[in-house]
């Protein structure tokens, strides 16, 4: 095996469990549940393919703890009514390949809940978002929902959960300095992290199984005034000291992994998903990964995001030899240099989530590399089923059709 990435195939312990290699499939919501938030045949097909692909960990996309407030019309849901469907789903994915650790990303969309079909709620109205302002009773109910969701994930046979604290969803909204509202969950760092830390404590009390791993994906810097990792409620200046205190606090409450991210896609899209035009933001992600790695105990696993834009070197990154500006080069190098312990594949997992398998079988040439065209993001924004609209004919056609329909409509109007 090529020595640049050989270390990607070293197993790693996460809590009491072991991931067979350093590849993680990052959470990627694909909006193909049924009307009750249950997985469909399409959802199952996607995850079976990923399971075959041989990654060490699969983080199942943002799954809502409350169907009432959700960001996507066909978003997966983890409420008591979804219990049976999730049990079946997990066992069917594991039947394909039981090796990847399967974790569920639990979320509440808060101000990113879509008002057209769900109830939008918020911590403190933010320009362009808003919604019903939540109170302490609402937070109590939400904490119960997270704990119930963790119990359902555990009983369904999942290996753990990723309690989402990134990308502007409710976890972020509470933690960010912008939440300077005078209430039990706002103002001081202690108040703003009360929800997150208490959910950790309650989940551990409820599940009490050392073989069930719990962690979080965190936006270390959201990149707008008052966002996570900024110096104050309206400050645009980056100060990630609180984000580091946040991940430390999670570790102290039993987190065995942290998925490092940045940005808030509804506001700072190119930061959370470095694109072809601004690929250099991936270096910012590396910087955050290193900062988190240096903060946590060696045994807490750090998982880095935002590698897709590097692909096989077909990118606009400057100042290095072309062969050193690739996903595999930086993945191997960052693991070697203890910048991160694992590498999560986001958009790349839609283009081709079978990288580990193909590398193991010496089929590197067959890998379909993400072009960072962001057609998948367009599908997501349009609330359509999401997949790779560059390599996967079904999604290419769906996007083409909707763009054509829009074109016809526009032409009719003019
Ligand atoms: C279509 C799409 C869906 C996504 N869904 C989620 C999600 O459910 N949860 C999450 O934390 N991040 C989500 N993300 C962000 C990715 O997991 C990842 O953090 C980001 O794309 C950067 O990684 P990449 O460069 O490998 O794509 C999504 C991104 C895209 C493009």
GROMACS .gro file of C-alpha atoms and ligand atoms in nm:
model
  445
    1UNK     CA    1   0.000   0.000   0.000
    2UNK     CA    2   0.112   0.355  -0.078
    3UNK     CA    3   0.299   0.486   0.226
    4UNK     CA    4   0.131   0.828   0.202
    5UNK     CA    5  -0.195   0.683   0.326
    6UNK     CA    6  -0.099   0.352   0.486
    7UNK     CA    7  -0.168   0.500   0.831
    8UNK     CA    8  -0.533   0.549   0.730
    9UNK     CA    9  -0.571   0.175   0.769
   10UNK     CA   10  -0.456   0.157   1.129
   11UNK     CA   11  -0.742   0.065   1.366
   12UNK     CA   12  -0.831   0.307   1.644
   13UNK     CA   13  -1.017   0.272   1.972
   14UNK     CA   14  -1.317   0.496   2.030
   15UNK     CA   15  -1.426   0.446   2.389
   16UNK     CA   16  -1.452   0.070   2.432
   17UNK     CA   17  -1.509   0.010   2.061
   18UNK     CA   18  -1.263  -0.017   1.775
   19UNK     CA   19  -1.290   0.138   1.430
   20UNK     CA   20  -1.110  -0.075   1.175
   21UNK     CA   21  -0.957   0.223   0.996
   22UNK     CA   22  -0.941   0.604   1.007
   23UNK     CA   23  -1.217   0.675   0.756
   24UNK     CA   24  -1.547   0.818   0.879
   25UNK     CA   25  -1.852   0.877   0.663
   26UNK     CA   26  -1.957   1.225   0.773
   27UNK     CA   27  -2.324   1.296   0.845
   28UNK     CA   28  -2.491   1.384   0.512
   29UNK     CA   29  -2.866   1.442   0.515
   30UNK     CA   30  -3.023   1.316   0.195
   31UNK     CA   31  -3.393   1.389   0.253
   32UNK     CA   32  -3.536   1.055   0.149
   33UNK     CA   33  -3.736   0.939   0.451
   34UNK     CA   34  -4.106   0.856   0.429
   35UNK     CA   35  -4.379   1.086   0.564
   36UNK     CA   36  -4.320   0.975   0.923
   37UNK     CA   37  -3.944   1.016   0.915
   38UNK     CA   38  -3.875   0.644   0.870
   39UNK     CA   39  -3.596   0.525   0.640
   40UNK     CA   40  -3.715   0.421   0.292
   41UNK     CA   41  -3.570   0.169   0.049
   42UNK     CA   42  -3.364   0.452  -0.095
   43UNK     CA   43  -3.219   0.539   0.247
   44UNK     CA   44  -3.136   0.174   0.304
   45UNK     CA   45  -2.970   0.142  -0.037
   46UNK     CA   46  -2.744   0.439   0.039
   47UNK     CA   47  -2.631   0.307   0.373
   48UNK     CA   48  -2.582  -0.050   0.252
   49UNK     CA   49  -2.350   0.086  -0.015
   50UNK     CA   50  -2.160   0.285   0.248
   51UNK     CA   51  -2.136  -0.021   0.476
   52UNK     CA   52  -1.987  -0.221   0.189
   53UNK     CA   53  -1.740   0.062   0.134
   54UNK     CA   54  -1.545  -0.032   0.445
   55UNK     CA   55  -1.515   0.296   0.642
   56UNK     CA   56  -1.437   0.257   1.012
   57UNK     CA   57  -1.735   0.470   1.119
   58UNK     CA   58  -2.057   0.574   0.952
   59UNK     CA   59  -2.230   0.879   1.100
   60UNK     CA   60  -2.593   0.853   0.999
   61UNK     CA   61  -2.716   1.194   0.885
   62UNK     CA   62  -2.895   1.455   1.099
   63UNK     CA   63  -3.194   1.271   1.240
   64UNK     CA   64  -3.446   1.489   1.418
   65UNK     CA   65  -3.549   1.426   1.778
   66UNK     CA   66  -3.873   1.611   1.705
   67UNK     CA   67  -4.068   1.585   1.383
   68UNK     CA   68  -4.261   1.900   1.482
   69UNK     CA   69  -3.954   2.119   1.419
   70UNK     CA   70  -3.735   1.995   1.138
   71UNK     CA   71  -3.527   2.141   0.859
   72UNK     CA   72  -3.615   1.900   0.579
   73UNK     CA   73  -3.952   1.781   0.461
   74UNK     CA   74  -3.830   1.422   0.430
   75UNK     CA   75  -3.586   1.423   0.722
   76UNK     CA   76  -3.520   1.106   0.919
   77UNK     CA   77  -3.675   1.112   1.263
   78UNK     CA   78  -3.597   0.937   1.591
   79UNK     CA   79  -3.911   0.947   1.800
   80UNK     CA   80  -4.085   0.654   1.974
   81UNK     CA   81  -4.301   0.595   1.664
   82UNK     CA   82  -3.983   0.538   1.455
   83UNK     CA   83  -3.842   0.276   1.692
   84UNK     CA   84  -3.936  -0.037   1.494
   85UNK     CA   85  -3.834   0.105   1.157
   86UNK     CA   86  -3.495   0.210   1.294
   87UNK     CA   87  -3.434  -0.131   1.450
   88UNK     CA   88  -3.501  -0.295   1.114
   89UNK     CA   89  -3.287  -0.042   0.933
   90UNK     CA   90  -2.984  -0.084   1.163
   91UNK     CA   91  -3.000  -0.463   1.146
   92UNK     CA   92  -3.025  -0.456   0.766
   93UNK     CA   93  -2.726  -0.223   0.730
   94UNK     CA   94  -2.524  -0.431   0.976
   95UNK     CA   95  -2.617  -0.751   0.793
   96UNK     CA   96  -2.426  -0.617   0.490
   97UNK     CA   97  -2.116  -0.548   0.696
   98UNK     CA   98  -2.112  -0.545   1.075
   99UNK     CA   99  -1.766  -0.389   1.097
  100UNK     CA  100  -1.829  -0.014   1.054
  101UNK     CA  101  -1.939   0.152   1.375
  102UNK     CA  102  -2.280   0.301   1.305
  103UNK     CA  103  -2.366   0.615   1.496
  104UNK     CA  104  -2.674   0.836   1.465
  105UNK     CA  105  -2.647   1.214   1.451
  106UNK     CA  106  -2.921   1.350   1.679
  107UNK     CA  107  -3.041   1.701   1.607
  108UNK     CA  108  -3.303   1.967   1.667
  109UNK     CA  109  -3.315   2.234   1.397
  110UNK     CA  110  -3.434   2.526   1.614
  111UNK     CA  111  -3.432   2.842   1.400
  112UNK     CA  112  -3.339   2.631   1.098
  113UNK     CA  113  -3.669   2.440   1.120
  114UNK     CA  114  -3.854   2.501   0.797
  115UNK     CA  115  -4.160   2.723   0.858
  116UNK     CA  116  -4.342   2.590   0.547
  117UNK     CA  117  -4.399   2.250   0.701
  118UNK     CA  118  -4.282   2.264   1.062
  119UNK     CA  119  -4.265   2.489   1.365
  120UNK     CA  120  -3.970   2.726   1.364
  121UNK     CA  121  -3.844   2.804   1.714
  122UNK     CA  122  -3.545   3.010   1.823
  123UNK     CA  123  -3.322   3.094   2.116
  124UNK     CA  124  -3.291   3.462   2.024
  125UNK     CA  125  -3.415   3.598   1.690
  126UNK     CA  126  -3.130   3.626   1.442
  127UNK     CA  127  -3.167   3.839   1.128
  128UNK     CA  128  -3.312   3.625   0.850
  129UNK     CA  129  -3.432   3.347   1.079
  130UNK     CA  130  -3.646   3.410   1.391
  131UNK     CA  131  -3.936   3.189   1.506
  132UNK     CA  132  -4.115   3.135   1.838
  133UNK     CA  133  -3.875   3.220   2.120
  134UNK     CA  134  -3.831   2.912   2.340
  135UNK     CA  135  -3.852   2.908   2.720
  136UNK     CA  136  -3.709   2.688   2.995
  137UNK     CA  137  -3.999   2.443   2.980
  138UNK     CA  138  -3.927   2.396   2.609
  139UNK     CA  139  -3.562   2.319   2.685
  140UNK     CA  140  -3.666   2.064   2.949
  141UNK     CA  141  -3.888   1.890   2.693
  142UNK     CA  142  -3.610   1.899   2.433
  143UNK     CA  143  -3.360   1.743   2.674
  144UNK     CA  144  -3.607   1.460   2.732
  145UNK     CA  145  -3.640   1.417   2.356
  146UNK     CA  146  -3.262   1.385   2.313
  147UNK     CA  147  -3.243   1.128   2.591
  148UNK     CA  148  -3.533   0.930   2.445
  149UNK     CA  149  -3.369   0.946   2.102
  150UNK     CA  150  -3.040   0.816   2.244
  151UNK     CA  151  -3.229   0.529   2.409
  152UNK     CA  152  -3.401   0.444   2.077
  153UNK     CA  153  -3.066   0.455   1.892
  154UNK     CA  154  -2.911   0.228   2.154
  155UNK     CA  155  -3.197  -0.022   2.154
  156UNK     CA  156  -3.205  -0.024   1.773
  157UNK     CA  157  -2.849  -0.161   1.777
  158UNK     CA  158  -2.654   0.153   1.684
  159UNK     CA  159  -2.302   0.179   1.826
  160UNK     CA  160  -2.342   0.535   1.946
  161UNK     CA  161  -2.465   0.884   1.881
  162UNK     CA  162  -2.330   1.216   1.758
  163UNK     CA  163  -2.512   1.485   1.957
  164UNK     CA  164  -2.506   1.767   1.703
  165UNK     CA  165  -2.358   2.096   1.826
  166UNK     CA  166  -2.264   2.250   1.493
  167UNK     CA  167  -2.376   2.430   1.177
  168UNK     CA  168  -2.626   2.662   1.340
  169UNK     CA  169  -2.872   2.401   1.466
  170UNK     CA  170  -3.023   2.423   1.816
  171UNK     CA  171  -2.706   2.303   1.993
  172UNK     CA  172  -2.508   2.583   1.822
  173UNK     CA  173  -2.781   2.840   1.881
  174UNK     CA  174  -2.766   2.787   2.256
  175UNK     CA  175  -2.389   2.776   2.287
  176UNK     CA  176  -2.295   3.072   2.066
  177UNK     CA  177  -2.215   3.407   2.236
  178UNK     CA  178  -2.506   3.566   2.044
  179UNK     CA  179  -2.731   3.390   2.301
  180UNK     CA  180  -2.692   3.671   2.556
  181UNK     CA  181  -3.059   3.650   2.658
  182UNK     CA  182  -3.108   3.671   3.035
  183UNK     CA  183  -3.232   3.322   3.116
  184UNK     CA  184  -3.111   2.996   3.261
  185UNK     CA  185  -2.962   2.899   2.922
  186UNK     CA  186  -2.814   3.232   2.808
  187UNK     CA  187  -2.550   3.490   2.893
  188UNK     CA  188  -2.253   3.332   3.069
  189UNK     CA  189  -2.060   3.039   2.920
  190UNK     CA  190  -2.192   2.827   3.207
  191UNK     CA  191  -2.553   2.910   3.117
  192UNK     CA  192  -2.503   2.869   2.742
  193UNK     CA  193  -2.349   2.523   2.782
  194UNK     CA  194  -2.599   2.406   3.045
  195UNK     CA  195  -2.822   2.236   2.785
  196UNK     CA  196  -2.536   2.054   2.610
  197UNK     CA  197  -2.365   1.938   2.927
  198UNK     CA  198  -2.687   1.831   3.093
  199UNK     CA  199  -2.793   1.629   2.789
  200UNK     CA  200  -2.457   1.449   2.805
  201UNK     CA  201  -2.506   1.371   3.172
  202UNK     CA  202  -2.863   1.256   3.126
  203UNK     CA  203  -2.779   1.035   2.828
  204UNK     CA  204  -2.502   0.861   3.020
  205UNK     CA  205  -2.732   0.807   3.317
  206UNK     CA  206  -3.006   0.669   3.094
  207UNK     CA  207  -2.796   0.441   2.874
  208UNK     CA  208  -2.525   0.334   3.117
  209UNK     CA  209  -2.356   0.109   2.863
  210UNK     CA  210  -1.978   0.155   2.823
  211UNK     CA  211  -2.003  -0.002   2.477
  212UNK     CA  212  -2.225   0.277   2.345
  213UNK     CA  213  -2.017   0.573   2.229
  214UNK     CA  214  -2.128   0.933   2.259
  215UNK     CA  215  -1.968   1.238   2.100
  216UNK     CA  216  -2.050   1.557   1.912
  217UNK     CA  217  -1.985   1.741   1.591
  218UNK     CA  218  -1.890   2.098   1.679
  219UNK     CA  219  -1.848   2.415   1.473
  220UNK     CA  220  -1.532   2.554   1.629
  221UNK     CA  221  -1.590   2.885   1.448
  222UNK     CA  222  -1.919   2.970   1.278
  223UNK     CA  223  -1.766   3.268   1.100
  224UNK     CA  224  -2.017   3.546   1.169
  225UNK     CA  225  -2.056   3.804   1.448
  226UNK     CA  226  -2.172   3.634   1.768
  227UNK     CA  227  -2.146   3.284   1.621
  228UNK     CA  228  -1.971   2.990   1.791
  229UNK     CA  229  -1.603   3.074   1.835
  230UNK     CA  230  -1.646   3.452   1.824
  231UNK     CA  231  -1.524   3.693   2.090
  232UNK     CA  232  -1.866   3.824   2.200
  233UNK     CA  233  -2.240   3.848   2.124
  234UNK     CA  234  -2.185   4.082   1.828
  235UNK     CA  235  -1.813   4.038   1.767
  236UNK     CA  236  -1.683   3.925   1.427
  237UNK     CA  237  -1.344   3.851   1.584
  238UNK     CA  238  -1.245   3.486   1.613
  239UNK     CA  239  -1.178   3.356   1.964
  240UNK     CA  240  -1.202   2.978   1.978
  241UNK     CA  241  -1.115   2.949   2.347
  242UNK     CA  242  -1.481   2.886   2.436
  243UNK     CA  243  -1.514   2.619   2.167
  244UNK     CA  244  -1.215   2.444   2.320
  245UNK     CA  245  -1.371   2.471   2.667
  246UNK     CA  246  -1.689   2.328   2.518
  247UNK     CA  247  -1.520   2.017   2.376
  248UNK     CA  248  -1.324   1.972   2.699
  249UNK     CA  249  -1.650   1.988   2.894
  250UNK     CA  250  -1.798   1.726   2.663
  251UNK     CA  251  -1.496   1.503   2.719
  252UNK     CA  252  -1.531   1.544   3.097
  253UNK     CA  253  -1.891   1.426   3.059
  254UNK     CA  254  -1.802   1.114   2.865
  255UNK     CA  255  -1.756   1.218   2.500
  256UNK     CA  256  -1.523   0.968   2.337
  257UNK     CA  257  -1.500   1.151   2.004
  258UNK     CA  258  -1.538   1.502   1.863
  259UNK     CA  259  -1.608   1.568   1.497
  260UNK     CA  260  -1.450   1.902   1.420
  261UNK     CA  261  -1.630   2.132   1.180
  262UNK     CA  262  -1.673   2.502   1.115
  263UNK     CA  263  -1.927   2.739   0.970
  264UNK     CA  264  -2.302   2.751   0.964
  265UNK     CA  265  -2.409   2.650   0.612
  266UNK     CA  266  -2.715   2.879   0.599
  267UNK     CA  267  -2.486   3.176   0.666
  268UNK     CA  268  -2.125   3.079   0.593
  269UNK     CA  269  -2.157   2.795   0.342
  270UNK     CA  270  -1.807   2.811   0.192
  271UNK     CA  271  -1.659   2.781   0.539
  272UNK     CA  272  -1.844   2.463   0.635
  273UNK     CA  273  -1.803   2.319   0.285
  274UNK     CA  274  -1.488   2.463   0.125
  275UNK     CA  275  -1.575   2.481  -0.244
  276UNK     CA  276  -1.394   2.501  -0.576
  277UNK     CA  277  -1.380   2.881  -0.563
  278UNK     CA  278  -1.255   2.908  -0.204
  279UNK     CA  279  -1.082   2.576  -0.137
  280UNK     CA  280  -0.825   2.728   0.100
  281UNK     CA  281  -1.071   2.726   0.391
  282UNK     CA  282  -0.984   2.358   0.431
  283UNK     CA  283  -0.660   2.477   0.596
  284UNK     CA  284  -0.868   2.664   0.853
  285UNK     CA  285  -1.038   2.333   0.933
  286UNK     CA  286  -0.697   2.168   0.979
  287UNK     CA  287  -0.607   2.447   1.222
  288UNK     CA  288  -0.924   2.382   1.425
  289UNK     CA  289  -0.864   2.008   1.420
  290UNK     CA  290  -0.514   2.061   1.563
  291UNK     CA  291  -0.645   2.299   1.831
  292UNK     CA  292  -0.904   2.042   1.941
  293UNK     CA  293  -0.649   1.759   1.923
  294UNK     CA  294  -0.412   1.958   2.148
  295UNK     CA  295  -0.693   2.029   2.397
  296UNK     CA  296  -0.826   1.678   2.452
  297UNK     CA  297  -0.681   1.368   2.614
  298UNK     CA  298  -0.494   1.140   2.371
  299UNK     CA  299  -0.764   0.873   2.400
  300UNK     CA  300  -1.046   1.105   2.291
  301UNK     CA  301  -1.074   1.065   1.917
  302UNK     CA  302  -1.067   1.375   1.697
  303UNK     CA  303  -1.235   1.348   1.359
  304UNK     CA  304  -1.163   1.611   1.094
  305UNK     CA  305  -1.402   1.731   0.823
  306UNK     CA  306  -1.370   1.933   0.500
  307UNK     CA  307  -1.131   1.716   0.300
  308UNK     CA  308  -1.355   1.663  -0.005
  309UNK     CA  309  -1.239   1.974  -0.191
  310UNK     CA  310  -0.887   1.829  -0.206
  311UNK     CA  311  -1.000   1.527  -0.411
  312UNK     CA  312  -0.723   1.383  -0.630
  313UNK     CA  313  -0.553   1.720  -0.671
  314UNK     CA  314  -0.798   1.856  -0.926
  315UNK     CA  315  -0.838   2.179  -0.727
  316UNK     CA  316  -0.725   2.541  -0.725
  317UNK     CA  317  -0.500   2.516  -0.421
  318UNK     CA  318  -0.169   2.689  -0.477
  319UNK     CA  319   0.176   2.692  -0.320
  320UNK     CA  320   0.243   2.319  -0.314
  321UNK     CA  321   0.327   2.045  -0.555
  322UNK     CA  322   0.007   1.923  -0.720
  323UNK     CA  323   0.056   1.568  -0.592
  324UNK     CA  324   0.067   1.704  -0.236
  325UNK     CA  325  -0.265   1.883  -0.262
  326UNK     CA  326  -0.477   1.572  -0.251
  327UNK     CA  327  -0.721   1.428   0.000
  328UNK     CA  328  -0.510   1.119   0.061
  329UNK     CA  329  -0.190   1.319   0.106
  330UNK     CA  330  -0.338   1.553   0.367
  331UNK     CA  331  -0.537   1.279   0.534
  332UNK     CA  332  -0.224   1.069   0.584
  333UNK     CA  333  -0.009   1.365   0.675
  334UNK     CA  334  -0.257   1.510   0.928
  335UNK     CA  335  -0.289   1.175   1.101
  336UNK     CA  336   0.088   1.136   1.109
  337UNK     CA  337   0.131   1.486   1.255
  338UNK     CA  338  -0.148   1.441   1.513
  339UNK     CA  339  -0.359   1.717   1.361
  340UNK     CA  340  -0.651   1.473   1.369
  341UNK     CA  341  -0.706   1.102   1.438
  342UNK     CA  342  -0.966   1.025   1.173
  343UNK     CA  343  -1.082   1.176   0.844
  344UNK     CA  344  -1.451   1.228   0.772
  345UNK     CA  345  -1.573   1.223   0.413
  346UNK     CA  346  -1.873   1.447   0.345
  347UNK     CA  347  -1.944   1.530  -0.021
  348UNK     CA  348  -1.684   1.272  -0.120
  349UNK     CA  349  -1.903   1.003   0.040
  350UNK     CA  350  -2.181   1.094  -0.205
  351UNK     CA  351  -1.945   1.089  -0.504
  352UNK     CA  352  -1.788   0.764  -0.388
  353UNK     CA  353  -1.807   0.637  -0.032
  354UNK     CA  354  -1.617   0.322  -0.117
  355UNK     CA  355  -1.269   0.476  -0.100
  356UNK     CA  356  -1.146   0.247   0.181
  357UNK     CA  357  -1.255  -0.067  -0.004
  358UNK     CA  358  -1.107   0.051  -0.333
  359UNK     CA  359  -0.775   0.137  -0.169
  360UNK     CA  360  -0.765  -0.198   0.010
  361UNK     CA  361  -0.823  -0.372  -0.323
  362UNK     CA  362  -0.563  -0.160  -0.504
  363UNK     CA  363  -0.834   0.004  -0.715
  364UNK     CA  364  -0.738   0.365  -0.647
  365UNK     CA  365  -0.782   0.442  -1.017
  366UNK     CA  366  -1.153   0.353  -0.992
  367UNK     CA  367  -1.229   0.612  -0.725
  368UNK     CA  368  -1.477   0.878  -0.836
  369UNK     CA  369  -1.343   1.198  -0.686
  370UNK     CA  370  -1.577   1.472  -0.563
  371UNK     CA  371  -1.551   1.777  -0.788
  372UNK     CA  372  -1.682   2.011  -0.515
  373UNK     CA  373  -1.938   2.133  -0.772
  374UNK     CA  374  -2.194   2.150  -0.490
  375UNK     CA  375  -2.480   2.018  -0.699
  376UNK     CA  376  -2.562   1.805  -0.394
  377UNK     CA  377  -2.609   2.124  -0.192
  378UNK     CA  378  -2.846   2.257  -0.457
  379UNK     CA  379  -3.055   1.939  -0.423
  380UNK     CA  380  -3.057   1.982  -0.046
  381UNK     CA  381  -3.165   2.346  -0.063
  382UNK     CA  382  -3.441   2.249  -0.305
  383UNK     CA  383  -3.566   1.987  -0.055
  384UNK     CA  384  -3.515   1.709  -0.311
  385UNK     CA  385  -3.363   1.366  -0.251
  386UNK     CA  386  -2.987   1.423  -0.223
  387UNK     CA  387  -2.710   1.230  -0.391
  388UNK     CA  388  -2.417   1.298  -0.621
  389UNK     CA  389  -2.555   1.498  -0.913
  390UNK     CA  390  -2.230   1.459  -1.103
  391UNK     CA  391  -2.174   1.082  -1.102
  392UNK     CA  392  -2.511   0.929  -1.010
  393UNK     CA  393  -2.749   0.938  -1.306
  394UNK     CA  394  -3.064   0.944  -1.092
  395UNK     CA  395  -2.963   1.269  -0.919
  396UNK     CA  396  -2.810   1.422  -1.234
  397UNK     CA  397  -3.146   1.374  -1.409
  398UNK     CA  398  -3.348   1.507  -1.113
  399UNK     CA  399  -3.144   1.827  -1.101
  400UNK     CA  400  -3.151   1.869  -1.478
  401UNK     CA  401  -3.527   1.830  -1.482
  402UNK     CA  402  -3.598   2.084  -1.209
  403UNK     CA  403  -3.361   2.338  -1.365
  404UNK     CA  404  -3.532   2.291  -1.703
  405UNK     CA  405  -3.878   2.330  -1.551
  406UNK     CA  406  -3.766   2.651  -1.385
  407UNK     CA  407  -3.617   2.771  -1.712
  408UNK     CA  408  -3.950   2.710  -1.890
  409UNK     CA  409  -4.140   2.895  -1.619
  410UNK     CA  410  -3.905   3.192  -1.640
  411UNK     CA  411  -3.929   3.201  -2.019
  412UNK     CA  412  -4.311   3.196  -1.998
  413UNK     CA  413  -4.311   3.490  -1.755
  414UNK     CA  414  -4.090   3.710  -1.976
  415LIG     C1  415  -2.578   1.757   0.096
  415LIG     C2  416  -2.513   1.778   0.231
  415LIG     C3  417  -2.575   1.730   0.345
  415LIG     C4  418  -2.515   1.748   0.470
  415LIG     N1  419  -2.576   1.700   0.582
  415LIG     C5  420  -2.517   1.712   0.703
  415LIG     C6  421  -2.576   1.656   0.819
  415LIG     O1  422  -2.680   1.591   0.814
  415LIG     N2  423  -2.513   1.677   0.937
  415LIG     C7  424  -2.393   1.745   0.946
  415LIG     O2  425  -2.339   1.759   1.055
  415LIG     N3  426  -2.335   1.794   0.837
  415LIG     C8  427  -2.393   1.778   0.716
  415LIG     N4  428  -2.329   1.825   0.605
  415LIG     C9  429  -2.191   1.876   0.618
  415LIG    C10  430  -2.089   1.763   0.596
  415LIG     O3  431  -2.106   1.657   0.685
  415LIG    C11  432  -1.944   1.814   0.608
  415LIG     O4  433  -1.923   1.867   0.737
  415LIG    C12  434  -1.911   1.921   0.505
  415LIG     O5  435  -1.969   1.890   0.380
  415LIG    C13  436  -1.760   1.936   0.486
  415LIG     O6  437  -1.702   1.813   0.451
  415LIG     P1  438  -1.665   1.773   0.301
  415LIG     O7  439  -1.566   1.875   0.253
  415LIG     O8  440  -1.607   1.636   0.311
  415LIG     O9  441  -1.790   1.777   0.220
  415LIG    C14  442  -2.389   1.813   0.481
  415LIG    C15  443  -2.329   1.861   0.364
  415LIG    C16  444  -2.389   1.845   0.241
  415LIG    C17  445  -2.319   1.896   0.119
   0.00000   0.00000   0.00000
